[in-house]
Structure formats: C-alpha cells, structure tokens
Coordinates of C-alpha atoms in Angstrom, one line a residue:
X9 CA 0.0 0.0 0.0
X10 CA 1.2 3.4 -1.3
X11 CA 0.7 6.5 1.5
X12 CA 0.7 9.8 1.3
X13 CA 1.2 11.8 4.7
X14 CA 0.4 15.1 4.5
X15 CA 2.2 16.8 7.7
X16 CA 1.2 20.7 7.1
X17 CA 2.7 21.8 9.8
X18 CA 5.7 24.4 10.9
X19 CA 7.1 22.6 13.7
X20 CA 7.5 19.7 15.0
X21 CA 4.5 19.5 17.5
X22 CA 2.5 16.0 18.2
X23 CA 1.0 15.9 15.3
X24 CA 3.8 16.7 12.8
X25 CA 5.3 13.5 15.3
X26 CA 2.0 11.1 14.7
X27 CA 2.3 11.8 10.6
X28 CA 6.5 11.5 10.5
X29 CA 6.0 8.4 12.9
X30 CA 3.3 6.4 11.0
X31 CA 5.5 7.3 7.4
X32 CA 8.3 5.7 9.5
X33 CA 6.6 2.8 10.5
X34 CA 4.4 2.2 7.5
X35 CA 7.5 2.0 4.9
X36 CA 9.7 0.2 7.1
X37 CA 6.6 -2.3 6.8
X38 CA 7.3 -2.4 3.1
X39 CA 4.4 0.4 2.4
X40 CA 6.1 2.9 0.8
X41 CA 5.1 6.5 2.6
X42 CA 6.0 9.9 1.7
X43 CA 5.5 12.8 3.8
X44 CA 4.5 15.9 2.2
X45 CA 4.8 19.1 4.2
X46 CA 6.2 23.1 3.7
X47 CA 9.4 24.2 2.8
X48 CA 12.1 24.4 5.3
X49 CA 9.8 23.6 8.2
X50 CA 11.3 21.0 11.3
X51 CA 8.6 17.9 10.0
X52 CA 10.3 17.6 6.7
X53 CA 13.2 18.0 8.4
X54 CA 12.9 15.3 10.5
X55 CA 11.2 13.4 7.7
X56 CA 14.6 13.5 6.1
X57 CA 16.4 12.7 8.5
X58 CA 14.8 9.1 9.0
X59 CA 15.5 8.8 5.7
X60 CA 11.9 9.0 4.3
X61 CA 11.0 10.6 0.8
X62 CA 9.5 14.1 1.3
X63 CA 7.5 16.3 -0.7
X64 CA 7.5 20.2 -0.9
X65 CA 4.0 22.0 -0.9
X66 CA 3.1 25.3 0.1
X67 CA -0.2 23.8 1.0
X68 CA -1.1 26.7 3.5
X69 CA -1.4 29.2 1.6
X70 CA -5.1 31.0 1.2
X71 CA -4.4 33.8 -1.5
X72 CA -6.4 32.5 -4.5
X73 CA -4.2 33.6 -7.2
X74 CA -1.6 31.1 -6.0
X75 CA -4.4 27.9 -5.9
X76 CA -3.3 27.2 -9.6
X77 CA 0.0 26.3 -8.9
X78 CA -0.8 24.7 -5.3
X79 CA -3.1 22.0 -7.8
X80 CA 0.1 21.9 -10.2
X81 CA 2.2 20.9 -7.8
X82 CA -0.3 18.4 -5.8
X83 CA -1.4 16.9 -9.8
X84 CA 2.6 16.3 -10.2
X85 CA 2.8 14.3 -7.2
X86 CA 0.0 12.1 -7.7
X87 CA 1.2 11.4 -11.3
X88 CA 4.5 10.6 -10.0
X89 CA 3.8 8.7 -6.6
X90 CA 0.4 6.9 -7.1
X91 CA -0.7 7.1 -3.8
X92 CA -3.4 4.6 -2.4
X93 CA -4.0 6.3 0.4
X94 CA -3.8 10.3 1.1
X95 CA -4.1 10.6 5.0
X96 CA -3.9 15.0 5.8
X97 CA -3.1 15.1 9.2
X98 CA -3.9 18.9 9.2
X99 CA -7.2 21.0 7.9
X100 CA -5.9 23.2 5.7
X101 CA -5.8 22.0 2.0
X102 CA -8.2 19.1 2.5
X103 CA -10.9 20.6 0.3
X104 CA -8.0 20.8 -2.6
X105 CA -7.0 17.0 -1.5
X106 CA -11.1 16.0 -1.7
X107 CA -11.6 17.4 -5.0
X108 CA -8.3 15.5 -6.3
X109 CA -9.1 11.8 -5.2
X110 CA -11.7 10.5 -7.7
X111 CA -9.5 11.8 -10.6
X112 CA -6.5 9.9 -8.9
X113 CA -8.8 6.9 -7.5
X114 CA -7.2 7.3 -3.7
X115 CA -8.8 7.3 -0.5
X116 CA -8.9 10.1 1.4
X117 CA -8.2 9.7 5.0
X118 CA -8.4 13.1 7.6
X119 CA -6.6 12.4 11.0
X120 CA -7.1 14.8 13.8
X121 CA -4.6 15.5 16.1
X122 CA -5.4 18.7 16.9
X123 CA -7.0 19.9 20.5
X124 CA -8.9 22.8 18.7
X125 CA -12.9 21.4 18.1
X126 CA -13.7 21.4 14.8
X127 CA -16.2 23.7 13.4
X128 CA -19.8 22.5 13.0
X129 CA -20.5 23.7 9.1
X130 CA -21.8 23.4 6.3
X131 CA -17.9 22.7 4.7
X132 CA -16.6 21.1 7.4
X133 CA -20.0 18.6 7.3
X134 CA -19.3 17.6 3.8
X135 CA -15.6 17.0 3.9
X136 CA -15.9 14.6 6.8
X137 CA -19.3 13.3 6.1
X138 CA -19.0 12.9 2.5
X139 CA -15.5 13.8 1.1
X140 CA -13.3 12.0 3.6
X141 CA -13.4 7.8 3.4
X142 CA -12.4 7.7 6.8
X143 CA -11.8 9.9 9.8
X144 CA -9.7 8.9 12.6
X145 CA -9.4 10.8 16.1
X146 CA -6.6 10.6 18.3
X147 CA -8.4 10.7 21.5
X148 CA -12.2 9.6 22.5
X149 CA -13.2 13.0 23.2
X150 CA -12.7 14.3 19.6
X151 CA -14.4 10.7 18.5
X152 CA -17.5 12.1 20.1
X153 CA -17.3 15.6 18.7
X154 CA -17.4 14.1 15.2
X155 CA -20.1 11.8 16.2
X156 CA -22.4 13.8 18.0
X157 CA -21.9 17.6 16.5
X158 CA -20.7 16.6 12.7
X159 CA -22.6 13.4 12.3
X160 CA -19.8 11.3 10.8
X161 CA -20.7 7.9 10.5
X162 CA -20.0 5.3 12.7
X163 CA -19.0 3.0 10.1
X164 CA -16.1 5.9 9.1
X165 CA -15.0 6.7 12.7
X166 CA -11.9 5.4 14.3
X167 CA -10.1 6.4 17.1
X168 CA -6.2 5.7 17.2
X169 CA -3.7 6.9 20.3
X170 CA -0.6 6.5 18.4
X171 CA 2.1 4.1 19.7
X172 CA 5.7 3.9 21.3
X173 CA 8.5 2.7 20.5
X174 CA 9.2 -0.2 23.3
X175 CA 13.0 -0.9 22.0
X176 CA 13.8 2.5 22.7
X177 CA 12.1 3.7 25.7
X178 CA 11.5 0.5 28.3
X179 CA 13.5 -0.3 31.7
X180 CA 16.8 0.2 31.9
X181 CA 18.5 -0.2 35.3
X182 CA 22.4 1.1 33.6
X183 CA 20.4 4.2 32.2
X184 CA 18.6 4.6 35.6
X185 CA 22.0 4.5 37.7
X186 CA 24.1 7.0 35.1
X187 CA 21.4 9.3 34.4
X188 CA 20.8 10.0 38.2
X189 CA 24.7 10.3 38.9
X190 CA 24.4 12.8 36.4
X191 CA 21.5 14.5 37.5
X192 CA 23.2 14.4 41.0
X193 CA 20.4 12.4 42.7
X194 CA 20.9 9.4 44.9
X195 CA 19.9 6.2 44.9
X196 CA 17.3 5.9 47.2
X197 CA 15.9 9.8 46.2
X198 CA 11.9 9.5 45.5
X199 CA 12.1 11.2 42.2
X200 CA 8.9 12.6 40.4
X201 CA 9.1 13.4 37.0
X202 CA 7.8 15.8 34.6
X203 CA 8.2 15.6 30.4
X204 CA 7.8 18.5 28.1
X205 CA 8.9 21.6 26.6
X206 CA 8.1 24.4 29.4
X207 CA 5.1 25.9 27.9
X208 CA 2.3 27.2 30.2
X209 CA 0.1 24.6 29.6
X210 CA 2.1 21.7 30.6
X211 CA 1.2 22.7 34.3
X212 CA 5.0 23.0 35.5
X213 CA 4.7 26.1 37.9
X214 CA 1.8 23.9 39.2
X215 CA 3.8 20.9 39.5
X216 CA 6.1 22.7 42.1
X217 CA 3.6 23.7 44.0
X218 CA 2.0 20.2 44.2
X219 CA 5.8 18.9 45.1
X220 CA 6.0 21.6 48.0
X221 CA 2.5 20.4 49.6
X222 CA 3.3 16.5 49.2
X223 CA 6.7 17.6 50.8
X224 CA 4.8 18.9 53.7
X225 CA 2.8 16.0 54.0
X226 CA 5.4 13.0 53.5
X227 CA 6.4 10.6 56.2
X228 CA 9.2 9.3 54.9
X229 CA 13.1 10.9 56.1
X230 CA 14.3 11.7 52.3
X231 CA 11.3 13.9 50.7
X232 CA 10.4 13.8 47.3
X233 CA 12.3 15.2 44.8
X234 CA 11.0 16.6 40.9
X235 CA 12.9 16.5 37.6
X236 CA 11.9 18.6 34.8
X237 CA 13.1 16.9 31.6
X238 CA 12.9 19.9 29.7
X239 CA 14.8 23.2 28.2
X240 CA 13.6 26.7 27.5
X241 CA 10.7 27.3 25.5
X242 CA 8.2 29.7 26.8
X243 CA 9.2 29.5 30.1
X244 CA 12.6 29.5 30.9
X245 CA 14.9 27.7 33.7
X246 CA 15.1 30.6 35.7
X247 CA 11.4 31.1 35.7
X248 CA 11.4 26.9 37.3
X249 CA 13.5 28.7 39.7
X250 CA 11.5 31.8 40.8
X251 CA 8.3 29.2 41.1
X252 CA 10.3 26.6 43.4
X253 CA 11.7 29.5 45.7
X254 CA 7.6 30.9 45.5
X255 CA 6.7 27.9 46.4
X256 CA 9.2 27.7 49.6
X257 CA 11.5 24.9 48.5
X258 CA 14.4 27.0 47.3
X259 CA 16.5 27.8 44.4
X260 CA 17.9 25.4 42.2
X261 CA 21.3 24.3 42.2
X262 CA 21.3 24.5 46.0
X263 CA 22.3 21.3 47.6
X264 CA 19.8 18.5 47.6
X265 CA 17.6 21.4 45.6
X266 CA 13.9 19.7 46.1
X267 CA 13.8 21.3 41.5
X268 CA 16.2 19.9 39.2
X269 CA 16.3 20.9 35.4
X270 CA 18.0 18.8 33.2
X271 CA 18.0 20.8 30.5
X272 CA 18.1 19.2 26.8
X273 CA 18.8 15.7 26.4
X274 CA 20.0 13.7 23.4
X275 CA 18.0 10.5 24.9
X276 CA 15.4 11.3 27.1
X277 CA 14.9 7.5 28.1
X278 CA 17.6 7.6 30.2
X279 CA 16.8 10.6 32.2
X280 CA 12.8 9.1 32.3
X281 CA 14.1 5.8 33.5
X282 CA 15.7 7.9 36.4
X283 CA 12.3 8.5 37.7
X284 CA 10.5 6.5 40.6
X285 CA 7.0 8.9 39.3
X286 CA 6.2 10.0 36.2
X287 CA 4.1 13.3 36.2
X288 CA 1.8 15.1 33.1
X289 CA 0.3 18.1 34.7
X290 CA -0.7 19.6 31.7
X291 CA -3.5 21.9 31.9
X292 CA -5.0 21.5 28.2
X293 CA -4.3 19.9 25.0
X294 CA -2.6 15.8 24.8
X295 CA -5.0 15.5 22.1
X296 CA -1.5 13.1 21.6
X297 CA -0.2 12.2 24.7
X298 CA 3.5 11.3 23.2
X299 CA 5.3 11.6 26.9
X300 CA 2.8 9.7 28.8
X301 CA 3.2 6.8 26.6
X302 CA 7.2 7.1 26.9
X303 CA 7.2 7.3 30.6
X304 CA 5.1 4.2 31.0
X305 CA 7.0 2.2 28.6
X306 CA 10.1 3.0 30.5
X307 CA 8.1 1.3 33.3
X308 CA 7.9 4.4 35.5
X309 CA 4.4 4.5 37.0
X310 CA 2.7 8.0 35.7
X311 CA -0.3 9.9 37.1
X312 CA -2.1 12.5 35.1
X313 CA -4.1 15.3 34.4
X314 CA -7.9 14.6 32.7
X315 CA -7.0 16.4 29.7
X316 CA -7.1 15.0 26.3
X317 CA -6.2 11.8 25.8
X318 CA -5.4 10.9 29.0
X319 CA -8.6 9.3 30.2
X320 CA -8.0 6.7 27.4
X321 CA -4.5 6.0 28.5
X322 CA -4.9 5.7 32.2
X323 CA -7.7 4.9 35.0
X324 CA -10.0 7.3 36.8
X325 CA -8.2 6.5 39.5
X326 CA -4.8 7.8 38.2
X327 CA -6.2 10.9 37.1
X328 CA -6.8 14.0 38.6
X329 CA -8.5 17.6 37.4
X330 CA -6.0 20.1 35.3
X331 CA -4.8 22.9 37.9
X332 CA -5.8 20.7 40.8
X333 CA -2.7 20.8 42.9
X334 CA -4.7 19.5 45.9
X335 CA -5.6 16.7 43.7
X336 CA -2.3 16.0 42.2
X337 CA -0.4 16.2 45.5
X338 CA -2.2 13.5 46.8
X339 CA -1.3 10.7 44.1
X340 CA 1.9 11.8 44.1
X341 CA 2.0 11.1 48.0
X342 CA 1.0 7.5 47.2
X343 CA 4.5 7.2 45.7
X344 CA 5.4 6.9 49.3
X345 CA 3.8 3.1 49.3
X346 CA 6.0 0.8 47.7
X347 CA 3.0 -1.3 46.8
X348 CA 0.9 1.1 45.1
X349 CA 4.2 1.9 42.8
X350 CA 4.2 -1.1 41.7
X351 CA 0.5 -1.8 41.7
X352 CA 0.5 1.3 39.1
X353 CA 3.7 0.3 37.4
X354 CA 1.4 -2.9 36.5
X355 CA -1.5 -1.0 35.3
X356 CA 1.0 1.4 32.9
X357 CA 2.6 -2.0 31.6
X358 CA -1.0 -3.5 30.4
X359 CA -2.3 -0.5 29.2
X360 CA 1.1 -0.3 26.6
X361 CA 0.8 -4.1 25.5
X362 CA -2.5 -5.2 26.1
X363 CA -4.8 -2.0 25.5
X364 CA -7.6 -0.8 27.3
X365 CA -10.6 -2.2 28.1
X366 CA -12.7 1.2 27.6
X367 CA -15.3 1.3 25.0
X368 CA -14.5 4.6 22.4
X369 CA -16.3 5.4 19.8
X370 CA -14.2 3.4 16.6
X371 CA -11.4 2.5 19.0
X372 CA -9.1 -0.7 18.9
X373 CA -8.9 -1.6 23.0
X374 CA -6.9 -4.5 22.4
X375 CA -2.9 -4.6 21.0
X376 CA -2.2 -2.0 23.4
X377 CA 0.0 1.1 22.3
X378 CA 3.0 -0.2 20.8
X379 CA 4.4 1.3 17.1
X380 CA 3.2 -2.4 15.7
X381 CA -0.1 -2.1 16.9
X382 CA -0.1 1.0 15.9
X383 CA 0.7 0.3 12.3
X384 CA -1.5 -2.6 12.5
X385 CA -4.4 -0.6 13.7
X386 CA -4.1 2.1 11.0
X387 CA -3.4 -0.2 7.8
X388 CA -7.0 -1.4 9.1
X389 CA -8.5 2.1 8.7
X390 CA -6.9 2.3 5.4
X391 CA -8.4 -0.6 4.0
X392 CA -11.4 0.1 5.2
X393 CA -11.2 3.4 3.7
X394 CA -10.5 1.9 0.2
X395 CA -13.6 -0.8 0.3
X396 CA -15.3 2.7 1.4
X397 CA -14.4 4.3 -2.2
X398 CA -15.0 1.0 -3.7
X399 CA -11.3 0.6 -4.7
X400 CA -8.7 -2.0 -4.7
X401 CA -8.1 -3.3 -1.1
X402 CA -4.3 -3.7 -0.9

C-alpha cells in the first residue's frame, strides 16, 4: 500500500510526530510513505532525517491567485507517486485534497490530532461526512465531537492513540544509575518526574507547588524530589526557579535542591528511567499524549491530568482535574507506598501491551499502544477506507 502523509505543519508538534512516525513505520513495513509538508519547516526536516521521501507543498497558503500552482504541484505528485491512500493530518488543504481523489482513484483519509474542536458547518459537514473515506481521532473525546456535533458515521469513525516505540524507551537499570549520577540524585531519592517543553500549559509552575504540599505531608526521612526533563521554550529555567523559591523549596542548584532541570537531552529515556513517578500536569491539549506513553513504557508508574487523551490511556483512578494541585499532590503522596508503585507500574505495563478495556467510539482496545499495533491498527482504517471508495483493497 502506497501512502501519502500530508504533515502541514511548521514545527514539530505532536501531530507533525504522529504523521513523520506512522510514514516511518508504515514503509519500514514495506508500504512505501511519503511525507509531504512546507518548505524548510522542522517535520520535513525530520522526515529527512529518517530517511523517508519528502514532498515540498506550500499547502497553507489561502491567496487565491496562488491555488493554480498549489493544484500543479499536488497533480505532479499524484502522477508521480500513485498514492493509495492520502491521510492529511492537518485542515488546511483538504478541500483541494477531496476534489483530487476521484480523478486519482485514492482514498482520502483526515486524522485529527489537533486539540482545537472542529467547526460545525456546512464545509466542514461535507468533507468529513461525504468527502473524507475515513476519519480517525486521536483521542475519545474528539471521536464524540465528530459523532455527536458533525454526524460522521459510525462505520467511518476510528479512534487511534498513536504508539511507542518499546525498544527504545522500556526499563533500563544502567540508564537509571548514570542518568541520576548525572543529575546528582541518589539512589534511594523518590524522584517525580515531569516531560515536556516548558510551555504554560504543561502545568509545571503547578507541579512545584504540588511537590511543596506533598513535601509537607510525606512521612518518609528523604522527601520527594522533581525533575523537569525539559529546556527553554516559553518558560525559561530561571522562571522553574523563581516558582520553586515561591513555592518555599528553594532555588535550584542549591544542595539536595527539592527542583532539578535537566536541561536538553539527546536520549530522554535515560533521564525518564531515572524517575521513581512520572508526572503530566498539563493543563490543556494531549490531544497526543506522546510523553505519557514514553514514561510508562520506560516502566515508571505515571499519574495524570484529565485532559485529552489521557482518560483513554490511564484509570480514573490515576487521574486528577487540570490545575488541581490538591488533587495532584495527593497521588503523588501514594508514591510513598512501595505497593501502590508497583500496583500502578502494573497498570501502565498492560495499558502499553494489552490496551484498554474502555469502550471509544471506533477504538481498537486490544494490541495496546505499541508502534506495531499501531501500524497494525491504521493499515486497518486504510483498508477500510479503500472498500469505502469501492477501490482495490491492498
């Protein structure tokens, strides 16, 4: 089967990861997958980098005097690649991609991977309604939006969480004992964990404060201690140190400093398998929850924020309300009980390689949320979505 994969994006957020990733895993699976996506942007470049072919389209644009050369250029590719199956992981375009597939007898796929809802007209009805062959959702909550508000069909609705690669990120006791000598933490330190680019809405500055009330609360002699993985973004590292000195547990870099920052890492599953807790705090969006599913295939037991994805990835029970710092300090006081680590270790482990047992609208509960499983799940779609435009089935 021959994909395209369109990745309109600039950078290289979690959906420009879901599109690069599935081309990865799809033509390493012998179905050859080219990504197409603008000029000099950090998708193609990592596109190129795994050695994938790559495509050039200035597919954003909206001024109308530049749509005839937009269609040159998508009519070229077609010709040359033959797709079987377009998938757009982004809105923009789609239309141009719709009115192109019966002339080039592919099906038309639209993933969303976005947190934004989508808009409930007339347009927006048709394309995913009528245009598209099959519509996938990374999360449940989006499944239901496109069931409920834009009437897609059933039949055409499927919800995939993406997957992780489990030869990279899994347990590692060697990268556990370098990457806390380097992180200057000891080896029996209670380490909570946080993943992500310091952005205000991965609930850092709330993280802290959760920290400084389970702190208060602990029994244990050696108090928890929290690692950012993360460098500057929108936040910076001395912003993580004005919050931690707010929050009365001092500045970094002071001995035994409560905040560490690692800074950026070339392999963050060393510095995640450092962790006793892994922590996503965010306050919105994990429409993809990339980090949640690398923490728990490292084996680290994670807790999370409701947002998202993240009540199809972990239990109610695991969960607690973005912003909550009440909330979140008291799972992250569990950590003190060695039994409920590894209680929750367990749960993290089945939900990566067996699934969930959650009904979603189109989802696929068993296989679990591995990279094969996740190619396994969306070649399904796809060949669904060809019987759908009563072509060839691959």
């Amino acid at each position: 089967m021959r994909t395209l994969q369109v990745v309109n994006v600039r950078w290289y957020n979690a959906t420009a990861w879901y599109g690069v990733t599935l081309a990865r895993i799809l033509s390493e699976a012998g179905h050859p997958s080219l990504v197409v996506g603008l000029a000099d942007t950090a998708p193609l470049r990592e596109a190129a980098r795994m050695g994938l072919e790559c495509a050039e389209l200035a597919l954003n644009h909206t001024t109308p005097l530049r749509f005839p050369g937009l269609i040159r250029g998508m009519t070229t590719l077609l010709e040359q690649f033959r797709p079987d199956v377009v998938n757009c992981h982004r809105g923009e375009s789609f239309l141009l991609w719709a009115l192109l597939k019966r002339r080039f007898n592919f099906a038309l796929v639209r993933t969303r991977g976005d947190q934004r809802p989508p808009k409930n007209n007339f347009p927006n009805r048709w394309l995913h309604r009528r245009a598209a062959d099959a519509v996938v959702s990374t999360n449940s909550r989006m499944s239901r939006r496109f069931l409920t508000e834009l009437g897609v069909p059933a039949d055409r609705l499927f919800t995939i969480l993406g997957g992780v690669d489990t030869s990279r990120f899994c347990p590692s006791p060697e990268s556990r004992e370098q990457a806390r000598n380097r992180f200057g933490l000891a080896s029996d330190d209670v380490v909570l964990g946080i993943v992500g680019r310091m952005d205000e809405v991965k609930g850092i500055r709330e993280t802290i404060h959760a920290l400084a009330q389970t702190r208060k609360a602990w029994q244990g002699k050696k108090k928890p201690r929290l690692l950012v993985i993360g460098f500057d973004s929108q936040y910076s590292t001395e912003d993580v140190n004005l919050w931690s000195q707010d929050a009365g547990l001092g500045p970094l870099g002071a001995p035994d400093a409560p905040v560490l920052v690692s800074g950026r890492v070339e392999r963050p599953e060393d510095a995640i398998n450092a962790l006793d807790l892994g922590v996503l705090a965010s306050l919105g969006s994990e429409t993809i929850a990339r980090a949640a599913l690398e923490i728990m295939a490292c084996g680290v037991p994670l807790i999370g924020s409701s947002v998202g994805v993240m009540p199809d990835i972990l239990p109610d029970s695991l969960l607690f309300s973005p912003g909550d710092i009440a909330g979140m300090s008291a799972l992250m006081s569990c950590a003190q009980e060695p039994s409920w680590l590894e209680a929750t270790r367990g749960i993290c482990r089945e939900r990566i390689f067996a699934g969930t047992a959650e009904s979603v609208p189109g989802a696929y509960p068993v296989g679990g949320l591995t990279l094969e499983n996740f190619r396994t799940q969306t070649l399904d779609v796809y060949r669904r979505a060809l019987a759908c435009a009563d072509l060839p089935v691959c």
